[in-house]
mmCIF file of C-alpha atoms in Angstrom:
data_model
loop_
_atom_site.group_PDB
_atom_site.id
_atom_site.type_symbol
_atom_site.label_atom_id
_atom_site.label_comp_id
_atom_site.label_asym_id
_atom_site.label_seq_id
_atom_site.Cartn_x
_atom_site.Cartn_y
_atom_site.Cartn_z
ATOM 1 C CA MET A 1 56.974 71.502 45.301
ATOM 2 C CA ARG A 2 57.636 68.772 42.986
ATOM 3 C CA TYR A 3 55.947 66.066 45.332
ATOM 4 C CA THR A 4 52.829 68.494 45.672
ATOM 5 C CA LEU A 5 52.198 68.674 41.720
ATOM 6 C CA SER A 6 52.589 64.644 41.512
ATOM 7 C CA VAL A 7 49.936 64.118 43.971
ATOM 8 C CA LEU A 8 47.719 66.465 42.751
ATOM 9 C CA PHE A 9 48.294 65.063 39.040
ATOM 10 C CA LEU A 10 47.446 61.575 40.364
ATOM 11 C CA SER A 11 44.254 62.505 42.273
ATOM 12 C CA MET A 12 43.185 64.434 39.082
ATOM 13 C CA LEU A 13 43.807 61.259 37.131
ATOM 14 C CA LEU A 14 41.974 58.961 39.465
ATOM 15 C CA ILE A 15 38.902 61.252 39.270
ATOM 16 C CA ALA A 16 39.098 61.117 35.213
ATOM 17 C CA CYS A 17 39.048 57.142 35.330
ATOM 18 C CA ASP A 18 36.011 57.180 37.878
ATOM 19 C CA ARG A 19 33.973 59.758 35.264
ATOM 20 C CA SER A 20 35.023 57.373 32.465
ATOM 21 C CA THR A 21 33.616 54.367 33.995
ATOM 22 C CA ASN A 22 30.516 55.967 34.852
ATOM 23 C CA ASN A 23 29.961 57.519 31.682
ATOM 24 C CA GLY A 24 31.018 54.485 29.558
ATOM 25 C CA ALA A 25 29.026 52.693 26.807
ATOM 26 C CA PRO A 26 25.695 51.205 27.826
ATOM 27 C CA ALA A 27 25.223 47.507 28.507
ATOM 28 C CA ALA A 28 24.232 45.440 25.290
ATOM 29 C CA PRO A 29 20.532 45.114 24.899
ATOM 30 C CA VAL A 30 18.962 41.730 25.469
ATOM 31 C CA PRO A 31 18.026 39.994 22.368
ATOM 32 C CA HIS A 32 14.550 39.247 21.327
ATOM 33 C CA VAL A 33 13.611 36.093 19.952
ATOM 34 C CA SER A 34 10.416 34.861 18.626
ATOM 35 C CA VAL A 35 8.823 31.138 20.509
ATOM 36 C CA VAL A 36 6.211 28.642 19.761
ATOM 37 C CA THR A 37 4.544 27.112 22.845
ATOM 38 C CA LEU A 38 4.309 23.298 22.632
ATOM 39 C CA LYS A 39 1.224 21.584 23.079
ATOM 40 C CA THR A 40 -0.290 18.020 23.100
ATOM 41 C CA GLN A 41 -2.399 16.951 20.082
ATOM 42 C CA PRO A 42 -3.572 13.882 18.602
ATOM 43 C CA ILE A 43 -1.130 12.540 15.663
ATOM 44 C CA THR A 44 -2.062 9.986 12.955
ATOM 45 C CA LEU A 45 1.091 7.930 12.089
ATOM 46 C CA PHE A 46 1.584 6.728 8.737
ATOM 47 C CA ALA A 47 3.908 4.086 6.886
ATOM 48 C CA SER A 48 4.891 4.429 3.488
ATOM 49 C CA LEU A 49 5.359 0.809 2.193
ATOM 50 C CA PRO A 50 6.487 -0.011 -1.532
ATOM 51 C CA GLY A 51 4.195 -2.350 -3.223
ATOM 52 C CA ARG A 52 2.821 -3.681 -6.980
ATOM 53 C CA THR A 53 -0.870 -4.117 -8.275
ATOM 54 C CA THR A 54 -2.192 -7.472 -8.963
ATOM 55 C CA ALA A 55 -5.410 -8.326 -10.482
ATOM 56 C CA VAL A 56 -7.791 -9.689 -8.300
ATOM 57 C CA ARG A 57 -8.775 -12.422 -10.982
ATOM 58 C CA SER A 58 -6.510 -13.286 -13.618
ATOM 59 C CA ALA A 59 -7.111 -16.218 -16.201
ATOM 60 C CA GLU A 60 -5.179 -17.803 -18.920
ATOM 61 C CA VAL A 61 -7.247 -18.725 -21.742
ATOM 62 C CA ARG A 62 -6.187 -22.246 -23.165
ATOM 63 C CA PRO A 63 -7.735 -24.574 -25.450
ATOM 64 C CA GLN A 64 -9.170 -27.927 -24.249
ATOM 65 C CA VAL A 65 -9.505 -29.567 -27.752
ATOM 66 C CA ASP A 66 -6.949 -30.313 -30.610
ATOM 67 C CA GLY A 67 -7.684 -28.210 -33.865
ATOM 68 C CA ILE A 68 -7.118 -25.341 -36.223
ATOM 69 C CA ILE A 69 -8.414 -21.787 -34.735
ATOM 70 C CA LEU A 70 -10.753 -20.835 -37.571
ATOM 71 C CA LYS A 71 -11.580 -17.350 -36.155
ATOM 72 C CA ARG A 72 -10.632 -14.702 -33.563
ATOM 73 C CA LEU A 73 -13.677 -13.235 -32.483
ATOM 74 C CA PHE A 74 -12.465 -10.458 -29.892
ATOM 75 C CA THR A 75 -10.671 -7.044 -29.978
ATOM 76 C CA GLU A 76 -7.580 -7.126 -28.080
ATOM 77 C CA GLY A 77 -7.059 -4.730 -25.203
ATOM 78 C CA THR A 78 -11.134 -4.555 -24.752
ATOM 79 C CA GLU A 79 -13.300 -5.692 -21.971
ATOM 80 C CA VAL A 80 -14.951 -8.883 -22.274
ATOM 81 C CA LYS A 81 -17.680 -10.907 -20.650
ATOM 82 C CA ALA A 82 -17.325 -14.165 -18.736
ATOM 83 C CA GLY A 83 -18.951 -16.962 -21.401
ATOM 84 C CA GLN A 84 -18.234 -14.613 -24.288
ATOM 85 C CA GLN A 85 -16.836 -16.719 -27.401
ATOM 86 C CA LEU A 86 -13.353 -15.733 -27.949
ATOM 87 C CA TYR A 87 -11.907 -18.364 -30.557
ATOM 88 C CA GLN A 88 -13.904 -20.576 -32.857
ATOM 89 C CA ILE A 89 -11.591 -24.258 -33.346
ATOM 90 C CA ASP A 90 -12.430 -26.269 -36.560
ATOM 91 C CA PRO A 91 -15.744 -28.124 -35.257
ATOM 92 C CA ALA A 92 -15.833 -30.686 -38.168
ATOM 93 C CA SER A 93 -14.362 -33.837 -36.640
ATOM 94 C CA TYR A 94 -16.048 -33.218 -33.413
ATOM 95 C CA GLN A 95 -19.472 -32.493 -35.011
ATOM 96 C CA ALA A 96 -18.911 -35.873 -36.717
ATOM 97 C CA ALA A 97 -17.972 -37.423 -33.276
ATOM 98 C CA TYR A 98 -21.294 -36.000 -31.819
ATOM 99 C CA ASP A 99 -23.309 -37.404 -34.720
ATOM 100 C CA LYS A 100 -22.240 -40.585 -34.392
ATOM 101 C CA ALA A 101 -22.294 -41.013 -30.677
ATOM 102 C CA VAL A 102 -25.772 -39.878 -30.889
ATOM 103 C CA ALA A 103 -26.623 -42.282 -33.703
ATOM 104 C CA THR A 104 -25.337 -45.057 -31.456
ATOM 105 C CA TYR A 105 -27.219 -43.751 -28.456
ATOM 106 C CA ILE A 106 -30.620 -44.226 -30.642
ATOM 107 C CA ASN A 107 -29.673 -47.646 -31.760
ATOM 108 C CA ALA A 108 -28.876 -48.723 -28.158
ATOM 109 C CA GLU A 109 -31.837 -47.035 -26.769
ATOM 110 C CA SER A 110 -34.412 -49.112 -29.532
ATOM 111 C CA VAL A 111 -32.589 -52.410 -28.406
ATOM 112 C CA VAL A 112 -33.284 -51.700 -24.786
ATOM 113 C CA LYS A 113 -37.260 -50.610 -25.718
ATOM 114 C CA ARG A 114 -37.221 -54.408 -27.990
ATOM 115 C CA TYR A 115 -35.885 -56.233 -25.121
ATOM 116 C CA LYS A 116 -37.556 -55.028 -22.223
ATOM 117 C CA PRO A 117 -41.079 -57.013 -23.199
ATOM 118 C CA LEU A 118 -39.327 -59.948 -24.332
ATOM 119 C CA ALA A 119 -37.168 -59.864 -20.807
ATOM 120 C CA ALA A 120 -40.409 -59.598 -18.851
ATOM 121 C CA ALA A 121 -41.739 -62.838 -20.967
ATOM 122 C CA HIS A 122 -38.300 -64.592 -20.498
ATOM 123 C CA ALA A 123 -38.104 -64.703 -24.496
ATOM 124 C CA VAL A 124 -34.540 -63.212 -23.351
ATOM 125 C CA SER A 125 -32.138 -63.736 -20.389
ATOM 126 C CA ALA A 126 -32.161 -61.081 -17.819
ATOM 127 C CA GLN A 127 -28.212 -61.056 -18.525
ATOM 128 C CA THR A 128 -29.021 -60.188 -22.365
ATOM 129 C CA TYR A 129 -31.304 -57.501 -21.155
ATOM 130 C CA ASP A 130 -29.052 -55.950 -18.795
ATOM 131 C CA ASP A 131 -26.196 -55.693 -21.068
ATOM 132 C CA ALA A 132 -28.459 -53.883 -23.646
ATOM 133 C CA VAL A 133 -29.084 -51.272 -20.428
ATOM 134 C CA ALA A 134 -25.644 -50.780 -20.015
ATOM 135 C CA THR A 135 -24.717 -50.313 -23.613
ATOM 136 C CA ALA A 136 -27.356 -47.509 -23.601
ATOM 137 C CA ALA A 137 -25.980 -45.847 -20.553
ATOM 138 C CA GLU A 138 -22.597 -45.833 -22.118
ATOM 139 C CA ALA A 139 -23.902 -44.828 -25.429
ATOM 140 C CA LYS A 140 -25.765 -41.789 -23.531
ATOM 141 C CA ALA A 141 -22.463 -40.888 -21.799
ATOM 142 C CA ASP A 142 -20.405 -40.758 -25.176
ATOM 143 C CA VAL A 143 -22.869 -38.490 -26.622
ATOM 144 C CA GLN A 144 -22.554 -36.068 -23.554
ATOM 145 C CA THR A 145 -18.530 -36.479 -24.331
ATOM 146 C CA ALA A 146 -18.784 -35.895 -27.855
ATOM 147 C CA ARG A 147 -21.390 -32.768 -27.015
ATOM 148 C CA VAL A 148 -18.541 -31.531 -24.710
ATOM 149 C CA ASN A 149 -15.900 -31.315 -26.930
ATOM 150 C CA LEU A 150 -18.095 -29.969 -29.731
ATOM 151 C CA GLU A 151 -18.568 -27.242 -27.434
ATOM 152 C CA TYR A 152 -15.151 -26.623 -26.397
ATOM 153 C CA THR A 153 -14.399 -25.926 -29.786
ATOM 154 C CA LYS A 154 -16.131 -22.450 -29.019
ATOM 155 C CA VAL A 155 -13.133 -20.987 -26.536
ATOM 156 C CA ARG A 156 -14.830 -18.531 -24.369
ATOM 157 C CA ALA A 157 -13.876 -16.290 -21.392
ATOM 158 C CA PRO A 158 -13.719 -17.673 -18.143
ATOM 159 C CA ILE A 159 -13.904 -14.496 -16.156
ATOM 160 C CA SER A 160 -15.077 -11.006 -17.152
ATOM 161 C CA GLY A 161 -12.124 -8.208 -17.539
ATOM 162 C CA ARG A 162 -9.607 -6.943 -19.905
ATOM 163 C CA ILE A 163 -8.352 -9.554 -22.345
ATOM 164 C CA GLY A 164 -4.665 -9.109 -23.476
ATOM 165 C CA ARG A 165 -3.243 -9.731 -26.754
ATOM 166 C CA SER A 166 -3.534 -13.082 -28.657
ATOM 167 C CA LEU A 167 -0.518 -15.246 -28.968
ATOM 168 C CA PHE A 168 -2.072 -17.454 -31.608
ATOM 169 C CA THR A 169 -3.871 -16.353 -35.114
ATOM 170 C CA GLU A 170 -6.347 -17.954 -37.230
ATOM 171 C CA GLY A 171 -4.660 -21.187 -39.160
ATOM 172 C CA ALA A 172 -2.862 -21.880 -36.070
ATOM 173 C CA LEU A 173 -2.772 -25.362 -34.512
ATOM 174 C CA VAL A 174 -3.555 -25.477 -30.878
ATOM 175 C CA THR A 175 -3.981 -28.775 -28.495
ATOM 176 C CA ASN A 176 -5.273 -29.472 -25.498
ATOM 177 C CA GLY A 177 -2.728 -29.533 -22.854
ATOM 178 C CA GLN A 178 -0.455 -27.354 -24.686
ATOM 179 C CA SER A 179 2.010 -24.885 -22.555
ATOM 180 C CA SER A 180 1.374 -21.775 -24.437
ATOM 181 C CA TYR A 181 -1.942 -20.068 -23.628
ATOM 182 C CA LEU A 182 -4.051 -18.351 -26.169
ATOM 183 C CA THR A 183 -4.359 -15.074 -24.475
ATOM 184 C CA THR A 184 -4.957 -13.716 -20.736
ATOM 185 C CA ILE A 185 -7.837 -11.769 -18.903
ATOM 186 C CA SER A 186 -7.666 -9.686 -16.177
ATOM 187 C CA GLN A 187 -10.151 -8.184 -13.786
ATOM 188 C CA LEU A 188 -8.813 -4.648 -12.880
ATOM 189 C CA ASP A 189 -12.112 -3.307 -10.824
ATOM 190 C CA PRO A 190 -11.338 -3.632 -8.094
ATOM 191 C CA ILE A 191 -7.430 -4.398 -7.822
ATOM 192 C CA TYR A 192 -5.215 -5.656 -5.269
ATOM 193 C CA VAL A 193 -2.247 -4.035 -4.222
ATOM 194 C CA ASP A 194 0.296 -6.227 -2.331
ATOM 195 C CA VAL A 195 2.908 -4.251 0.002
ATOM 196 C CA SER A 196 5.664 -5.574 2.150
ATOM 197 C CA GLU A 197 6.434 -4.401 5.776
ATOM 198 C CA SER A 198 9.351 -5.630 8.042
ATOM 199 C CA SER A 199 8.432 -8.217 10.611
ATOM 200 C CA LEU A 200 10.566 -5.985 13.050
ATOM 201 C CA GLU A 201 8.245 -2.809 12.271
ATOM 202 C CA LEU A 202 5.120 -5.061 12.880
ATOM 203 C CA LEU A 203 6.716 -6.247 16.192
ATOM 204 C CA ARG A 204 7.437 -2.390 17.005
ATOM 205 C CA LEU A 205 3.901 -1.368 16.190
ATOM 206 C CA ARG A 206 2.113 -4.103 17.948
ATOM 207 C CA ARG A 207 4.023 -3.588 21.153
ATOM 208 C CA ALA A 208 3.185 0.326 21.117
ATOM 209 C CA LEU A 209 -0.259 -0.565 20.730
ATOM 210 C CA ARG A 210 -0.197 -3.329 23.689
ATOM 211 C CA GLU A 211 1.540 -0.661 26.104
ATOM 212 C CA GLY A 212 -0.876 2.243 24.997
ATOM 213 C CA LYS A 213 1.716 4.501 23.160
ATOM 214 C CA LEU A 214 -0.566 4.219 20.125
ATOM 215 C CA LYS A 215 -4.020 3.979 19.354
ATOM 216 C CA ALA A 216 -5.548 1.595 16.811
ATOM 217 C CA PRO A 217 -6.997 3.681 14.242
ATOM 218 C CA SER A 218 -10.696 4.000 13.550
ATOM 219 C CA ASN A 219 -12.140 2.340 10.306
ATOM 220 C CA HIS A 220 -12.383 5.932 8.875
ATOM 221 C CA GLU A 221 -8.721 6.286 9.495
ATOM 222 C CA ALA A 222 -7.485 2.961 8.301
ATOM 223 C CA ALA A 223 -8.219 3.802 4.850
ATOM 224 C CA VAL A 224 -5.075 3.280 2.161
ATOM 225 C CA ARG A 225 -3.968 5.855 0.294
ATOM 226 C CA LEU A 226 -1.584 5.275 -2.816
ATOM 227 C CA ILE A 227 1.371 7.277 -4.498
ATOM 228 C CA LEU A 228 1.846 6.481 -7.892
ATOM 229 C CA GLU A 229 5.439 5.889 -9.619
ATOM 230 C CA ASP A 230 5.271 9.663 -11.091
ATOM 231 C CA GLY A 231 4.622 10.882 -7.412
ATOM 232 C CA SER A 232 1.179 11.818 -8.105
ATOM 233 C CA SER A 233 -1.530 10.663 -5.539
ATOM 234 C CA TYR A 234 -4.319 8.121 -6.770
ATOM 235 C CA ASN A 235 -7.627 9.617 -6.385
ATOM 236 C CA GLN A 236 -9.420 6.589 -4.589
ATOM 237 C CA GLU A 237 -8.769 5.153 -1.097
ATOM 238 C CA GLY A 238 -8.445 1.346 -0.384
ATOM 239 C CA ARG A 239 -9.091 -0.705 2.580
ATOM 240 C CA LEU A 240 -6.636 -3.201 3.888
ATOM 241 C CA ASP A 241 -7.736 -6.656 3.535
ATOM 242 C CA PHE A 242 -5.177 -9.146 4.967
ATOM 243 C CA SER A 243 -1.602 -9.686 6.292
ATOM 244 C CA GLU A 244 0.225 -13.005 5.640
ATOM 245 C CA VAL A 245 0.570 -15.359 8.731
ATOM 246 C CA THR A 246 4.028 -16.215 7.725
ATOM 247 C CA VAL A 247 7.369 -14.114 7.399
ATOM 248 C CA ASP A 248 8.944 -14.375 4.440
ATOM 249 C CA GLU A 249 12.604 -15.850 5.023
ATOM 250 C CA GLY A 250 14.495 -14.222 2.336
ATOM 251 C CA THR A 251 13.286 -10.656 3.283
ATOM 252 C CA GLY A 252 12.416 -10.813 6.722
ATOM 253 C CA SER A 253 8.968 -8.823 5.647
ATOM 254 C CA VAL A 254 5.229 -9.555 5.576
ATOM 255 C CA THR A 255 2.846 -9.139 3.027
ATOM 256 C CA LEU A 256 -0.056 -6.956 3.305
ATOM 257 C CA ARG A 257 -2.828 -6.460 0.883
ATOM 258 C CA ALA A 258 -5.207 -3.676 -0.118
ATOM 259 C CA THR A 259 -8.360 -3.566 -2.338
ATOM 260 C CA PHE A 260 -8.750 -0.376 -4.225
ATOM 261 C CA PRO A 261 -11.359 0.656 -6.429
ATOM 262 C CA ASN A 262 -10.075 0.884 -9.957
ATOM 263 C CA PRO A 263 -13.221 2.167 -12.374
ATOM 264 C CA HIS A 264 -11.203 3.951 -15.357
ATOM 265 C CA HIS A 265 -8.221 1.230 -15.006
ATOM 266 C CA VAL A 266 -5.900 3.732 -14.222
ATOM 267 C CA LEU A 267 -4.002 1.070 -12.273
ATOM 268 C CA LEU A 268 -2.529 -2.057 -14.217
ATOM 269 C CA PRO A 269 -1.193 -5.033 -12.809
ATOM 270 C CA GLY A 270 2.537 -5.018 -12.091
ATOM 271 C CA MET A 271 2.632 -1.193 -11.395
ATOM 272 C CA PHE A 272 5.414 -0.470 -8.602
ATOM 273 C CA VAL A 273 2.963 2.064 -6.069
ATOM 274 C CA HIS A 274 3.818 3.271 -2.518
ATOM 275 C CA ALA A 275 0.977 2.760 -0.038
ATOM 276 C CA ARG A 276 0.587 4.999 2.892
ATOM 277 C CA LEU A 277 -0.940 2.887 5.741
ATOM 278 C CA VAL A 278 -2.299 4.222 9.241
ATOM 279 C CA GLN A 279 0.160 2.614 11.984
ATOM 280 C CA GLY A 280 -1.764 4.197 14.823
ATOM 281 C CA VAL A 281 -2.646 7.248 16.573
ATOM 282 C CA GLN A 282 -0.410 8.902 19.354
ATOM 283 C CA GLU A 283 -2.997 10.810 21.562
ATOM 284 C CA GLU A 284 -0.812 13.163 23.165
ATOM 285 C CA GLY A 285 1.945 13.852 20.496
ATOM 286 C CA ILE A 286 4.180 17.210 20.141
ATOM 287 C CA LEU A 287 4.998 18.617 16.761
ATOM 288 C CA ALA A 288 7.558 21.546 16.802
ATOM 289 C CA PRO A 289 7.927 23.948 13.706
ATOM 290 C CA GLN A 290 10.845 22.894 11.355
ATOM 291 C CA GLU A 291 12.486 26.392 12.090
ATOM 292 C CA ALA A 292 13.035 25.537 15.486
ATOM 293 C CA ILE A 293 14.714 22.215 15.019
ATOM 294 C CA GLY A 294 18.549 22.612 14.384
ATOM 295 C CA HIS A 295 21.517 19.802 13.672
ATOM 296 C CA ASP A 296 24.720 20.009 14.911
ATOM 297 C CA ILE A 297 27.648 18.695 13.078
ATOM 298 C CA LYS A 298 27.026 15.110 14.085
ATOM 299 C CA GLY A 299 23.606 15.579 12.826
ATOM 300 C CA ARG A 300 21.958 15.067 16.454
ATOM 301 C CA PRO A 301 18.628 17.381 16.378
ATOM 302 C CA TYR A 302 18.302 20.162 19.225
ATOM 303 C CA ALA A 303 16.074 23.022 20.255
ATOM 304 C CA TYR A 304 16.190 26.060 21.785
ATOM 305 C CA VAL A 305 14.411 26.509 25.121
ATOM 306 C CA VAL A 306 13.229 29.598 26.748
ATOM 307 C CA LYS A 307 13.235 28.851 30.383
ATOM 308 C CA THR A 308 10.487 30.660 33.050
ATOM 309 C CA ASP A 309 13.561 32.893 34.215
ATOM 310 C CA ASN A 310 13.988 34.013 30.415
ATOM 311 C CA THR A 311 17.421 32.234 29.760
ATOM 312 C CA VAL A 312 18.132 30.220 27.162
ATOM 313 C CA GLU A 313 18.670 26.487 26.954
ATOM 314 C CA GLN A 314 20.012 24.173 24.064
ATOM 315 C CA ARG A 315 18.805 20.809 24.207
ATOM 316 C CA TYR A 316 19.221 17.735 22.413
ATOM 317 C CA ILE A 317 15.611 16.060 21.442
ATOM 318 C CA THR A 318 14.661 13.009 19.262
ATOM 319 C CA THR A 319 12.289 13.412 16.215
ATOM 320 C CA GLY A 320 10.359 11.018 14.031
ATOM 321 C CA GLU A 321 9.375 12.155 10.722
ATOM 322 C CA MET A 322 8.458 15.942 9.056
ATOM 323 C CA SER A 323 5.040 16.623 7.802
ATOM 324 C CA ASN A 324 3.824 20.036 6.455
ATOM 325 C CA GLY A 325 6.559 21.951 8.074
ATOM 326 C CA GLN A 326 6.464 20.298 11.764
ATOM 327 C CA TRP A 327 8.845 17.582 13.150
ATOM 328 C CA GLN A 328 7.178 15.020 15.259
ATOM 329 C CA VAL A 329 9.096 15.135 18.841
ATOM 330 C CA THR A 330 9.151 11.969 20.461
ATOM 331 C CA SER A 331 11.757 12.986 23.133
ATOM 332 C CA GLY A 332 13.335 15.894 24.802
ATOM 333 C CA LEU A 333 10.538 18.280 25.010
ATOM 334 C CA SER A 334 7.450 18.902 26.774
ATOM 335 C CA ALA A 335 3.900 20.448 26.200
ATOM 336 C CA GLY A 336 3.986 24.176 27.660
ATOM 337 C CA GLU A 337 7.776 24.679 26.690
ATOM 338 C CA LYS A 338 8.741 27.351 24.445
ATOM 339 C CA VAL A 339 10.820 26.915 21.768
ATOM 340 C CA VAL A 340 12.908 29.605 19.775
ATOM 341 C CA THR A 341 11.690 29.821 16.030
ATOM 342 C CA GLU A 342 13.488 33.057 15.208
ATOM 343 C CA GLY A 343 16.674 34.903 16.355
ATOM 344 C CA ILE A 344 18.367 31.602 17.046
ATOM 345 C CA GLN A 345 21.546 32.941 15.100
ATOM 346 C CA ASN A 346 21.848 35.446 18.073
ATOM 347 C CA ILE A 347 21.109 33.407 21.133
ATOM 348 C CA HIS A 348 23.462 30.602 23.090
ATOM 349 C CA THR A 349 22.709 28.818 26.466
ATOM 350 C CA GLY A 350 22.785 30.818 29.487
ATOM 351 C CA MET A 351 21.827 34.155 27.584
ATOM 352 C CA LYS A 352 18.968 36.166 28.864
ATOM 353 C CA VAL A 353 16.435 37.093 26.300
ATOM 354 C CA SER A 354 13.238 38.547 25.716
ATOM 355 C CA SER A 355 10.289 36.749 23.662
ATOM 356 C CA SER A 356 7.053 36.893 21.959
ATOM 357 C CA GLU A 357 4.893 34.242 20.913
ATOM 358 C CA GLN A 358 4.786 33.689 17.241
ATOM 359 C CA SER A 359 1.757 32.885 15.740
ATOM 360 C CA LYS A 360 1.567 28.998 14.394
ATOM 361 C CA THR A 361 -1.170 27.497 13.129
ATOM 362 C CA ASP A 362 -1.336 23.962 11.280
ATOM 363 C CA ASP A 363 -4.536 21.877 11.755
ATOM 364 C CA SER A 364 -2.834 19.050 10.279
ATOM 365 C CA ASN A 365 -1.999 16.084 12.522
ATOM 366 C CA THR A 366 -0.770 13.620 10.298
ATOM 367 C CA VAL A 367 2.827 12.703 10.478
ATOM 368 C CA GLN A 368 4.420 10.296 8.374
ATOM 369 C CA LEU A 369 6.192 7.508 10.107
ATOM 370 C CA SER A 370 9.195 5.836 8.805
ATOM 371 C CA MET A 371 9.995 2.328 9.255
ATOM 372 C CA THR A 372 12.731 2.754 11.518
ATOM 373 C CA ASP A 373 11.556 5.497 13.710
ATOM 374 C CA PRO A 374 11.945 5.053 17.518
ATOM 375 C CA SER A 375 8.789 6.463 18.326
ATOM 376 C CA ALA A 376 7.077 2.941 17.262
ATOM 377 C CA GLN A 377 9.792 1.466 20.071
#
C-alpha cells in the first residue's frame, strides 16, 4: 500500500513539474535599436596650420643726410602715401652747397663758351679747351649731387601704408647710415599669412594624391580660411600663393604663404592665427554619426553593426577627425552597413535585435584632417 502511494505521489510531482515548465515566464523580448545606413560621399579634407601674419610690404624709414629734424609732418598710426613728406631735416647747409655748385657750374659753362671759338681758331690749345669742358661736366654733376642732398632733407615715405610711431622728435640729430630707423611703414591690404606644415605630412598628402586616394581641390575649394586668436573666423577668404622649396632643418617643416584681403585692417603684422587649408577631396568617404562610435578602455574606437541576420557585431574601426557631429571612418566600415546609434547599452556581440532606420541628415561634406591622420597615409 505504501509503495502504491509513493508511485502515485511521484507521478503527480512529475506532471506538476511538466506543467510548470510549459507555463513558465515568456522569453525575453528582442531589443530594439536605431541604426543609420552608411553611404559614401565626397569629403573635403582640411588641415589647420599655425601661422603668423606678415605685411606684404614693410619699410624702415631712415635719413640719407645728416642734420637736425625741424618738423615731423605725419600723425602716428595713420595712412600715408608713397612720396609723402614725413620729416624735414634742416636744409640750410645743403641749400648753400647747392647754390655754390650752381654758381661753379655757371662759371665753368661760361669758360667753355669763351674757349670754344678760340679753340676753333687755334688761339688756345685743344687740351685747354678739353679741360674746360671736363670741368664744366664735373660742375654739372656736383650740381646734381647737391640737388639730391637738398631733396634728401625732405624725408619721404618710400611706400604707401600705415605708419608707426616716430622714434625721433623735432630737434634730434640724425645721420646718414645710422642704425636706428626714424619710423616704419607697413602695407596692410592685402596681408600675408605664413604657416608651417610638416614635411612628413606633405609627403603623405602627395602620396595620397598620386595614388588616387585624394583628389586635388578645385580652384574654388582651394580657398584658405583663418581662425583668429580669440577663436573667431576671419570674414575674408585667402589664396595660397607659394610654398618654400626647402625644408627647415630645425623644425622639419615647410613654409606656406597665403594672401588675404584686409580692407579694414583687422589683421595686423605679427598676429598668431590658424589657417584652414584644403588638403584634398576624398571622393568616396564615409561619415558615421558621433553617437555610433564608442571607445574601449584602451581608447580604440568601435561601432556595433547590425548584420543581415539581425545579429549584432562589435567592430573595431579607424577614424579620422570629427566635424559637425560625424566621424570620418577611414577603415573598418563599408557603405551599406548599418551602425547602431541608439540602444547600444542594451546589446552585445551575437545578440539578435530588431532595428529601424534613424533619420540622419547632414549636407556637410567637410572634415578637418589632423596632421597625423592615418587616412592621408
